[in-house]
XYZ file of C-alpha atoms in Angstrom:
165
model
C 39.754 15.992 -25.553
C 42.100 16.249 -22.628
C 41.411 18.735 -19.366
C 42.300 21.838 -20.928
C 40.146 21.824 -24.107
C 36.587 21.138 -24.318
C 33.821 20.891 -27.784
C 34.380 24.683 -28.300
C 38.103 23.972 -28.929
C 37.403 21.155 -30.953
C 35.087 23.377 -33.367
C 37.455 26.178 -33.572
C 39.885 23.765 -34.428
C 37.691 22.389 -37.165
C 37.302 25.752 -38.566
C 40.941 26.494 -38.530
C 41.401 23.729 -40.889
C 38.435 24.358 -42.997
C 38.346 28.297 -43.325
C 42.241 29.454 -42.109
C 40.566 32.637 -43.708
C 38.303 33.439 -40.843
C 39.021 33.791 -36.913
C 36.733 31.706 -35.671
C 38.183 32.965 -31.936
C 35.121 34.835 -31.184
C 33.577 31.576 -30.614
C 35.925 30.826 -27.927
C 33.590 33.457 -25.864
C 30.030 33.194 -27.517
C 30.100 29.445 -27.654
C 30.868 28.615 -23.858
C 28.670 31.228 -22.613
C 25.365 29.544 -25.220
C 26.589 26.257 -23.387
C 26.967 27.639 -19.972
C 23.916 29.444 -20.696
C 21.648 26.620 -21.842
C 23.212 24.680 -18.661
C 22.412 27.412 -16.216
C 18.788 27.671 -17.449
C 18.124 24.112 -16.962
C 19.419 23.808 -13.615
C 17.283 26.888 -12.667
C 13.882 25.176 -13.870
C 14.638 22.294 -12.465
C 14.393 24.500 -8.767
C 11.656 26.911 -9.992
C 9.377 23.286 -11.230
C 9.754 22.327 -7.522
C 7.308 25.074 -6.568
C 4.825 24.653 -9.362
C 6.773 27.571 -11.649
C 8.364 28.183 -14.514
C 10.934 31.194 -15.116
C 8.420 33.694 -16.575
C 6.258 33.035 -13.419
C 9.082 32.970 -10.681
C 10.433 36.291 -12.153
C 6.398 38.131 -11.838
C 6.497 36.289 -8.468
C 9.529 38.106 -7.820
C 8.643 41.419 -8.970
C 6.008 41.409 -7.078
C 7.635 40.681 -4.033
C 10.497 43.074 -4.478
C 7.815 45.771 -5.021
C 7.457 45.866 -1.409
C 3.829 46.265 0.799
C 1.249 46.048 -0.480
C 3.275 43.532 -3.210
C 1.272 44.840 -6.054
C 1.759 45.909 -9.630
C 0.053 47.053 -12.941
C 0.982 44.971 -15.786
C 3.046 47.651 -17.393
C 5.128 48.302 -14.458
C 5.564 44.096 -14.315
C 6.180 44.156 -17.778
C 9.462 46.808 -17.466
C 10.538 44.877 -14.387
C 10.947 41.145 -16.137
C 11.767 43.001 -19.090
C 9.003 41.070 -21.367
C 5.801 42.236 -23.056
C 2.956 43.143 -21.558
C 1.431 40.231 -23.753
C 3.480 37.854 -22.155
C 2.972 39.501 -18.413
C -0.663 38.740 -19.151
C -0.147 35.423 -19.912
C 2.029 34.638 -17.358
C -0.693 36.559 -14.862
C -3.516 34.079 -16.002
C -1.394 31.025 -15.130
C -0.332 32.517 -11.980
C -4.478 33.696 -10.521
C -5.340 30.117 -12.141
C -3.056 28.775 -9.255
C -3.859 31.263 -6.615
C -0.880 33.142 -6.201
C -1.431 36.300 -7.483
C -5.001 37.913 -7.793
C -6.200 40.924 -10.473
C -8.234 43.551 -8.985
C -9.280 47.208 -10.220
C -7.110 50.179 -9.594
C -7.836 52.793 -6.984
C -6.409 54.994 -9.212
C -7.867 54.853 -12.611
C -10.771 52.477 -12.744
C -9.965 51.007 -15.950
C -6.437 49.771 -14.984
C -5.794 46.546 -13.176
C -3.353 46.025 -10.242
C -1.365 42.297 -9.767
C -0.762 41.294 -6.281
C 0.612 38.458 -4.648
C -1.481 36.024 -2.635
C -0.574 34.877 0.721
C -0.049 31.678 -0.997
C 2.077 33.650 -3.633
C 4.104 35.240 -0.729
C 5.317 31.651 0.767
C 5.693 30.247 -2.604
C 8.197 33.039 -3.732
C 9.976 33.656 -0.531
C 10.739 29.534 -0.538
C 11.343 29.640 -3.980
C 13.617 32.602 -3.734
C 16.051 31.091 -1.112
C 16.538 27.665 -2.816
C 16.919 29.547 -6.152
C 19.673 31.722 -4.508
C 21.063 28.139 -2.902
C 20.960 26.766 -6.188
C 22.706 29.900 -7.750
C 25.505 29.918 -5.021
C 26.067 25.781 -6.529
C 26.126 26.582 -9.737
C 28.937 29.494 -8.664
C 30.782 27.265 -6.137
C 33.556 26.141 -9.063
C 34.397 30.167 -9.062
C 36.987 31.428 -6.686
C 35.666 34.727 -4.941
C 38.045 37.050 -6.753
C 37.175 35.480 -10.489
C 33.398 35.990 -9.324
C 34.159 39.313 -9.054
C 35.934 39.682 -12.175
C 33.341 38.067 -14.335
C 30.351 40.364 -12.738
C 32.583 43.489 -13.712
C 33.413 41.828 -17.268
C 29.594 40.825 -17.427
C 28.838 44.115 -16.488
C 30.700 45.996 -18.720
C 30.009 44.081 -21.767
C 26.435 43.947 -20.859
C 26.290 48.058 -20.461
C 28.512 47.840 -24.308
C 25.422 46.165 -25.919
C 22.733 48.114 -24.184
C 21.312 45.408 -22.037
């Protein structure tokens, strides 16, 4: 492999050998962004671990904290907001009071619902873990020149709104 190709070259190659009866090109796309993708994810734990989280509790952490005073949620609302179930909201929730930084309580509003809210120890824990994960995010961009950032969140963007996500 020289500079300008890479494994997904080498595979598309492969199958232009193989199978000249199928365009493998769409691979060209799909297969760097799984790589990137799997890359990205890793180097994102690795910051979120340094606080104690993983990414299903950083992103309730988050929620929560984007929600604004009083920093509290039902578990439906979380569940729309980190776009998981609420099974897995609930899940994430127990780890989260187990470590003190969020806390279940009743609703004022209906009795039988339950609100989520952050701790004061959830508060520093998310508002540190928010600015290295944004550091760490700005790294991970740093290879991009402004204008091709730019040009992949519109292309991201508009693929993304193309398959409904």
């Amino acid at each position: 492999m020289d500079a300008m190709t890479d494994h997904v070259d080498e595979l598309v190659a492969q199958w232009a050998a193989e199978r000249p009866d199928v365009d493998a090109s769409p691979m060209q796309i799909i297969g760097r962004m799984s790589r990137i993708v799997d890359r990205l994810e890793a180097e994102l734990l690795a910051v979120f671990r340094r606080y104690g989280l993983g990414e299903g509790e950083f992103d309730i952490l988050a929620a929560l904290r984007r929600s604004g005073e009083p920093f509290a949620c039902a578990p439906g609302e979380l569940a729309r907001h980190t776009m998981v179930t609420t099974g897995a909201v609930t899940k994430r929730v127990d780890r989260l009071v187990a470590s003190g930084l969020v806390s279940r309580s009743a609703s004022d509003d209906d009795g039988r619902g339950r609100v989520v809210s952050l701790t004061p120890a959830g508060r520093r824990v998310i508002d540190e873990a928010l600015v290295a994960h944004v550091e760490n995010e700005e790294r991970l961009l740093s290879a991009l020149r402004p204008a091709d950032r730019r040009a992949l969140e519109a292309l991201l963007r508009n693929w993304g709104s193309a398959l409904g996500v």
